[in-house]
Short mmCIF file of C-alpha atoms and ligand atoms in Angstrom, two decimals:
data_model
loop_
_atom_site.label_atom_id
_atom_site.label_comp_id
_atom_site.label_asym_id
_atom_site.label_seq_id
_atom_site.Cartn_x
_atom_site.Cartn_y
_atom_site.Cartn_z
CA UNK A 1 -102.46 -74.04 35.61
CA UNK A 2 -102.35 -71.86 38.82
CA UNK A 3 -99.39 -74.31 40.64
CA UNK A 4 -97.55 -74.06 37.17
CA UNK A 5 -97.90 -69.88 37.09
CA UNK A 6 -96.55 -69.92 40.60
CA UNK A 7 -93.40 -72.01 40.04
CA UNK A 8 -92.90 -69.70 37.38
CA UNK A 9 -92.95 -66.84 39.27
CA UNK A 10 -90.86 -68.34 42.46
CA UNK A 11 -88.40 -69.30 39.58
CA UNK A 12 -88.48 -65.29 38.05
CA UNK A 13 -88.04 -64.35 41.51
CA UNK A 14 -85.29 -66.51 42.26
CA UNK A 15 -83.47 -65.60 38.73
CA UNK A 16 -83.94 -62.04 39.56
CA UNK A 17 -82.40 -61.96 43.22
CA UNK A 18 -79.64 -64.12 41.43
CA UNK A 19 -78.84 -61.41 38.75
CA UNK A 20 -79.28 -58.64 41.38
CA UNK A 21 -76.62 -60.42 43.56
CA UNK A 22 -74.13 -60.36 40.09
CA UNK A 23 -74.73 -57.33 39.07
CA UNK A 24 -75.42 -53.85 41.42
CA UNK A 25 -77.60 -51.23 39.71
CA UNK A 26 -75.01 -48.76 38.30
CA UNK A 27 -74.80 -44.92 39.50
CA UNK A 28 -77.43 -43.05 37.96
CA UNK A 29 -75.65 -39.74 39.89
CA UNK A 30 -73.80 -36.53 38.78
CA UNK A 31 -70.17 -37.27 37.01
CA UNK A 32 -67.42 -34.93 37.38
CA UNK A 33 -64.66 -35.86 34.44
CA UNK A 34 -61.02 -34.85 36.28
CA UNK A 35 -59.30 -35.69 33.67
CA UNK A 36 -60.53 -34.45 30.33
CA UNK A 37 -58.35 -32.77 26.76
CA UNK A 38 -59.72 -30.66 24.51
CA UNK A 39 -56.52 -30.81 21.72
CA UNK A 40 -56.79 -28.79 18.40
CA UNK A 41 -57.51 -32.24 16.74
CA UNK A 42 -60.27 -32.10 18.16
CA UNK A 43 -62.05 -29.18 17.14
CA UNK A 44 -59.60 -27.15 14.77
CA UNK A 45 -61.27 -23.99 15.06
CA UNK A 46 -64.66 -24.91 15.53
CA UNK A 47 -64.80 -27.01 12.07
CA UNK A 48 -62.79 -30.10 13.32
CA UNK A 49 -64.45 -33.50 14.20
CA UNK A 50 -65.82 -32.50 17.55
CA UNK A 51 -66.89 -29.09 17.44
CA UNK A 52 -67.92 -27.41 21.04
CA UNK A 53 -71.72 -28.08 20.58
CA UNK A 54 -70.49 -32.22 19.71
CA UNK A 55 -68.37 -32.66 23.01
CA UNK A 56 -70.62 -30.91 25.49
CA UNK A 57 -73.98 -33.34 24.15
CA UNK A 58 -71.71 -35.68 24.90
CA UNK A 59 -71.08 -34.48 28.21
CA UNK A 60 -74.85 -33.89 28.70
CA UNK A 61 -75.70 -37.45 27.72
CA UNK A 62 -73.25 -38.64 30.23
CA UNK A 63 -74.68 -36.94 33.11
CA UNK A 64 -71.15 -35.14 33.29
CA UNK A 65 -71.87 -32.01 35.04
CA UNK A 66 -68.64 -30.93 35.86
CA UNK A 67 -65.07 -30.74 34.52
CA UNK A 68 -61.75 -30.35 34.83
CA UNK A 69 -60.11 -29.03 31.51
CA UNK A 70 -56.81 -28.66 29.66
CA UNK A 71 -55.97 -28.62 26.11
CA UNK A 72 -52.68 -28.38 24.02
CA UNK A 73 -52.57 -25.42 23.15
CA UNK A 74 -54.81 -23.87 25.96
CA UNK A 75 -57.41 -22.69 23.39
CA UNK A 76 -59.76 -25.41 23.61
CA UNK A 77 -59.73 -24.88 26.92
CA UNK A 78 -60.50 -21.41 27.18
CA UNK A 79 -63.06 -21.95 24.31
CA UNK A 80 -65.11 -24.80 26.78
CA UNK A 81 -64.58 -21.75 29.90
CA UNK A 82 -66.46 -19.31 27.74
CA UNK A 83 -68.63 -21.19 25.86
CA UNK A 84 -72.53 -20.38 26.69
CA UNK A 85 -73.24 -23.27 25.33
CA UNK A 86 -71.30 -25.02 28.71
CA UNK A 87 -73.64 -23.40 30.67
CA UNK A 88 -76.69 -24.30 28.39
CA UNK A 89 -75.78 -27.84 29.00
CA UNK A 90 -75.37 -28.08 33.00
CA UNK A 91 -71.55 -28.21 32.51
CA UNK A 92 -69.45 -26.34 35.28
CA UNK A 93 -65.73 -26.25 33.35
CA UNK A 94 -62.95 -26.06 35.66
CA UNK A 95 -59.79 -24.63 33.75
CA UNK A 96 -56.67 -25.97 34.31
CA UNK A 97 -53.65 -24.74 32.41
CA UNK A 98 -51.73 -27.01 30.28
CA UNK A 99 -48.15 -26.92 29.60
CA UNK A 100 -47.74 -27.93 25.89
CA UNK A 101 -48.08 -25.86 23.20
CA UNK A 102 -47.03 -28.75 20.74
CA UNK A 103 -45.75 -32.12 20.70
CA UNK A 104 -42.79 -31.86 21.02
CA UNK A 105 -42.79 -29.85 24.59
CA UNK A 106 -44.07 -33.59 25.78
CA UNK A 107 -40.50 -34.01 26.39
CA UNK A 108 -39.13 -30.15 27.27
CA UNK A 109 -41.08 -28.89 29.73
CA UNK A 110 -39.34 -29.63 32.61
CA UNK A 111 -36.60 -27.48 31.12
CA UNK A 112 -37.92 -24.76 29.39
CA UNK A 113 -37.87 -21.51 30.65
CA UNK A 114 -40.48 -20.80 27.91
CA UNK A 115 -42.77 -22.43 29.00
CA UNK A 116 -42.62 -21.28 32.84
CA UNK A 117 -43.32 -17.48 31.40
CA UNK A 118 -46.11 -19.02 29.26
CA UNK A 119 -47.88 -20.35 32.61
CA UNK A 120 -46.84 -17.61 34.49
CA UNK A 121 -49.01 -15.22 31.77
CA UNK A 122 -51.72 -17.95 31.07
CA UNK A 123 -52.34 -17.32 34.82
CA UNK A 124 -52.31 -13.65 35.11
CA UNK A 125 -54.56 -13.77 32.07
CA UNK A 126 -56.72 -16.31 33.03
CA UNK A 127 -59.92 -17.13 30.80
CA UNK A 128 -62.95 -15.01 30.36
CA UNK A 129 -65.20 -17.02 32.50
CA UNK A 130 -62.88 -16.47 35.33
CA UNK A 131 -59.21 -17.67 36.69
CA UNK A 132 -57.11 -20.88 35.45
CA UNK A 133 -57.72 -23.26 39.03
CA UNK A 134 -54.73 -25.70 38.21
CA UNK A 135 -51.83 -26.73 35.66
CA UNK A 136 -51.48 -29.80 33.86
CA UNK A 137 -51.84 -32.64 32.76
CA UNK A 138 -48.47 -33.09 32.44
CA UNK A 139 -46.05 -36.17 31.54
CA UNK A 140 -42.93 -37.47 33.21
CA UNK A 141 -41.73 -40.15 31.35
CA UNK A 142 -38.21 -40.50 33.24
CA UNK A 143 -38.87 -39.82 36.85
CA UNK A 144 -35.73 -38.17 37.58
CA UNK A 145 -37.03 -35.04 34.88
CA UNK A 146 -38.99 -34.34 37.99
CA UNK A 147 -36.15 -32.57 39.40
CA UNK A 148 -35.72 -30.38 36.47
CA UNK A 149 -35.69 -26.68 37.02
CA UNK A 150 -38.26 -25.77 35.67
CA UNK A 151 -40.40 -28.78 37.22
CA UNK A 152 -39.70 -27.42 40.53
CA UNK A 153 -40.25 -24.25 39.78
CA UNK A 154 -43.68 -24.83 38.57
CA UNK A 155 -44.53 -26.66 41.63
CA UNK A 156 -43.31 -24.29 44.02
CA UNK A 157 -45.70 -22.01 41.74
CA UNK A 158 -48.66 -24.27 41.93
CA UNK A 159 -48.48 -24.54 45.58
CA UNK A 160 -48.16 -20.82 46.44
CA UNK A 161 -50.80 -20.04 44.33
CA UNK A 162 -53.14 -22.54 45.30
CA UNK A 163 -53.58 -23.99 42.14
CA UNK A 164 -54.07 -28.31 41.67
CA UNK A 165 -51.93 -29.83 39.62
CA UNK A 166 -52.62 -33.01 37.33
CA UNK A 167 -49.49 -35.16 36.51
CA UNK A 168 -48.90 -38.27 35.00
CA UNK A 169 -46.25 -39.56 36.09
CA UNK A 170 -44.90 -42.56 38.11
CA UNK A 171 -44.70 -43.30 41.61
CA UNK A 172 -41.09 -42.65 41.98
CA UNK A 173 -41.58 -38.94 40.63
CA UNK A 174 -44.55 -38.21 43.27
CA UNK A 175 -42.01 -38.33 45.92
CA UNK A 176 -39.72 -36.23 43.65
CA UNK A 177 -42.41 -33.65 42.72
CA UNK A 178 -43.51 -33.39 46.18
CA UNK A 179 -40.35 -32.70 47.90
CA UNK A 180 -39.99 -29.92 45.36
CA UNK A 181 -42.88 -27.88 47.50
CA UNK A 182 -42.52 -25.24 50.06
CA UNK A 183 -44.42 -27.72 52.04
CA UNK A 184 -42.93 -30.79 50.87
CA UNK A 185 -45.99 -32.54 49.60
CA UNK A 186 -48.43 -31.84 52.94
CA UNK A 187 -50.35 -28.86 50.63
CA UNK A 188 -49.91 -29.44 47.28
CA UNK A 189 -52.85 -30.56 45.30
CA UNK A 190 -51.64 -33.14 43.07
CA UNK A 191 -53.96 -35.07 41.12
CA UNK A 192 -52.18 -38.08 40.27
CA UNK A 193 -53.40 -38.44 36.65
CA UNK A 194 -54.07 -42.90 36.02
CA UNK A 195 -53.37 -43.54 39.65
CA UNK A 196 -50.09 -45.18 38.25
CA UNK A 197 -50.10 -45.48 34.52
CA UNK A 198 -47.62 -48.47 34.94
CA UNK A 199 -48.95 -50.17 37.48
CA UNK A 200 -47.76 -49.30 41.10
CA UNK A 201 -48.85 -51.44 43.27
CA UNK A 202 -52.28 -50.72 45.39
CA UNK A 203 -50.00 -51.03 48.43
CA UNK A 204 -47.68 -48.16 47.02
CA UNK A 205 -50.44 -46.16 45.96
CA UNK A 206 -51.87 -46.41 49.59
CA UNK A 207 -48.47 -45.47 51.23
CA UNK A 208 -48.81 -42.39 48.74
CA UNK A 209 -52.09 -41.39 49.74
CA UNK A 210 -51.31 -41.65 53.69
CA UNK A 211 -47.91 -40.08 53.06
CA UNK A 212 -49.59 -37.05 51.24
CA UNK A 213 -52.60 -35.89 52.25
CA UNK A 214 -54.24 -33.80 49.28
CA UNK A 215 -52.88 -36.15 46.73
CA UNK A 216 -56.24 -37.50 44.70
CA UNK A 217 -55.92 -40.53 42.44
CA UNK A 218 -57.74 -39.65 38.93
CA UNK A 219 -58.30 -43.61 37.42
CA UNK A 220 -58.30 -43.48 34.06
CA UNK A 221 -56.70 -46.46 32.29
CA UNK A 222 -55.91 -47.70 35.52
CA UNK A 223 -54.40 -51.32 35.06
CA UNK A 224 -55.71 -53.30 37.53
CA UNK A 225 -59.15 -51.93 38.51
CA UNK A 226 -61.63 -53.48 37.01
CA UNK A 227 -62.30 -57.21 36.72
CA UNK A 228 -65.05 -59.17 34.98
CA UNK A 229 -67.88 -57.74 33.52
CA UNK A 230 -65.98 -54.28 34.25
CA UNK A 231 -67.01 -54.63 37.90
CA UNK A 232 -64.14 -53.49 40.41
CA UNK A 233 -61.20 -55.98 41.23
CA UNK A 234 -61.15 -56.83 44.84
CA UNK A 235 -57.79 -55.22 46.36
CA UNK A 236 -59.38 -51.88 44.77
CA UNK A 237 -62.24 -51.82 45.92
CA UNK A 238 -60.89 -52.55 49.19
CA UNK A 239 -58.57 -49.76 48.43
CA UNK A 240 -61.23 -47.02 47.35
CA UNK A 241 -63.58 -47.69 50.41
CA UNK A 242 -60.31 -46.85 52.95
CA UNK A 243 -59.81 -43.65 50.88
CA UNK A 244 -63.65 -42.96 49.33
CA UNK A 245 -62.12 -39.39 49.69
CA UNK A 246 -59.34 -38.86 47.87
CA UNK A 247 -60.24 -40.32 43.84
CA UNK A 248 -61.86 -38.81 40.83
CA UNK A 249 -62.70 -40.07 37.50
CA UNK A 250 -61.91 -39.25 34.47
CA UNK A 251 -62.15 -39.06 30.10
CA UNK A 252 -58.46 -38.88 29.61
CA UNK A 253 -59.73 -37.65 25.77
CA UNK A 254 -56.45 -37.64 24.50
CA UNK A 255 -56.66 -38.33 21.00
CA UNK A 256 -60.41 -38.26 19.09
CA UNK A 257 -61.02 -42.16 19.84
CA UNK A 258 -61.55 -40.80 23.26
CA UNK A 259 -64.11 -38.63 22.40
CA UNK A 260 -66.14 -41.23 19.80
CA UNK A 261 -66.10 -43.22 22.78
CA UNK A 262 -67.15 -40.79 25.47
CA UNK A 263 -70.45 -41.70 26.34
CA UNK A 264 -69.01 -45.73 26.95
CA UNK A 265 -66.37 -44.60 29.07
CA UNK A 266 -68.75 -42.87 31.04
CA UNK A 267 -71.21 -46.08 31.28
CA UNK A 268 -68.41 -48.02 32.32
CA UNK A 269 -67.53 -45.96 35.04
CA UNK A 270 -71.24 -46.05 36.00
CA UNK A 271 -71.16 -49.80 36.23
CA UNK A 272 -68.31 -49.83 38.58
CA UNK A 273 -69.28 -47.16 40.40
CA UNK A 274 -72.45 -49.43 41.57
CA UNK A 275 -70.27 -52.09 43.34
CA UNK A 276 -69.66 -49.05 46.14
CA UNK A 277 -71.99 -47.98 48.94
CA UNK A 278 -73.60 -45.32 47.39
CA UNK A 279 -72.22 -42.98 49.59
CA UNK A 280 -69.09 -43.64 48.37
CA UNK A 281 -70.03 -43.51 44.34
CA UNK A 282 -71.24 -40.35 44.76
CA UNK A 283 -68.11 -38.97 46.17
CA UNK A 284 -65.69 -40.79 43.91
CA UNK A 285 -68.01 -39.64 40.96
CA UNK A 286 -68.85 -36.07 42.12
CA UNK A 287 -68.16 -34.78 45.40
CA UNK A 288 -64.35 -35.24 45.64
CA UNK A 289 -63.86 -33.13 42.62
CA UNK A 290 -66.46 -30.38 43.53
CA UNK A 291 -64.88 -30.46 47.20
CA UNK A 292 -61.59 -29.52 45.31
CA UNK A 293 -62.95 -26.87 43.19
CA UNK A 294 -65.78 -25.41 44.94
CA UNK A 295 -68.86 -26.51 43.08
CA UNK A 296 -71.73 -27.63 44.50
CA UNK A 297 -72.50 -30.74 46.12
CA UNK A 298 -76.07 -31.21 44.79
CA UNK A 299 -76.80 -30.35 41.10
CA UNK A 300 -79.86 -31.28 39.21
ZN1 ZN B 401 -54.33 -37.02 29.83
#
């Protein structure tokens, strides 16, 4: 009886260093979300799907503390700003403005006048709670759009005025954007929304980041990053602990799928988050976002 409850134990021991070895305990830390919409289908004046008080206890049970915010139209956006109820939940919005008022400016932007005065005013206005800190997210889908007039324009803008800017674009138009600075590319603040929504290769996107150094990779729907069980592919890995500095995560909650499935995206990004040194987590997860944006390193 006692010989047979030891081999069981040896064998429960030996299981459980197995499954530790497998699997890393996931990042129980703060999240900043870099990357997150809040669209008129989403709320729709308070009474749509996922009212204020819906998306921030979603936040909360995410341990998302922080995050960086844009909407089409830029109501939503102001509406998280100046929400008490942001504050009531531990959640530090960063306001970025966005450049759509509709759908169809998806595809105009880079060439409408309009909608350079309607930044320009968004940021003299700012929100309530205090000033807009970046523009964005915005799409190129044809890299060359990046030299549009009003493209450059808007990152000369961004630049001078110290705001970040969120883009999602390819790795062609990065170049293109950032020679379209005063500095070309060596201060601009470009979060590259998806890291490379097509694909670009890890040794692009590591040419990118030593080329340019305040570009930050943002990985949502990153192809390539994670592998089995939703643990980090090798080559990225590799790639995050040369640069733990210089990527965020984020919600992308583009349409209301996103949001339904908030709290999962979250997890998932917890599980990968525990292959790193926990150093490095934490910074990928919080401190590279709050470093940008001046919040706090610790929060409760
Ligand atoms: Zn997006």
């Amino acid at each position: 009886m006692q010989s047979a409850s030891v081999l069981i134990t040896a064998i429960a021991t030996v299981l459980m260093a197995a499954s530790g070895v497998a699997r890393a305990a996931e990042y129980t830390g703060p999240l900043l979300d870099a990357h997150l919409h809040y669209n008129t289908e989403a709320f729709n004046g308070q009474t749509g799907p996922h009212p204020l008080a819906d998306v921030l206890a979603r936040m909360q049970r995410s341990g998302v503390k922080g995050i960086v915010a844009n909407s089409r139209p830029n109501d939503g956006t102001k509406a998280l700003a100046e929400s008490p109820l942001a504050r009531a939940a531990g959640v530090t919005v960063v306001p970025f403005i966005r450049l759509y008022r509709n759908r169809a400016d998806y595809d105009n932007w880079f060439r409408d006048e309009t909608i350079y005065d309607m930044v320009l005013a968004e940021h003299a206005r700012g929100t309530a709670a205090g000033p807009f800190k970046g523009i964005g997210e915005f799409h190129l889908y044809d890299s060359a759009n990046a030299n549009g007039a009003v493209a450059k324009k808007l990152m000369a803008f961004a630049e001078d005025e110290g705001l970040a800017v969120l883009a999602h674009v390819d790795d062609v138009a990065i170049d293109l954007l950032m020679a379209n600075t005063p500095s070309k590319g060596q201060k601009t603040r470009l979060i590259w929304a998806h890291t490379g929504i097509s694909g670009a290769s890890v040794q692009r996107v590591d040419a990118l980041l030593a080329r340019y150094p305040l570009l930050m990779g943002e990985l949502s729907y990153r192809p390539g990053l994670t592998c089995d069980g939703g643990k980090l592919c090798p080559e990225w890995r590799t790639l995050l602990l040369k640069y733990p500095g210089r990527f965020l995560i984020g919600s992308d909650t583009w349409v209301n799928q996103r949001w339904m499935y908030y709290e999962e995206l979250m997890k998932g990004y917890r599980t990968w988050l525990g292959d790193l040194p926990p150093d490095v987590a934490h910074k990928i997860a919080w401190d590279n976002g709050a470093g940008l944006f001046g919040l706090p390193l610790t929060v409760k």
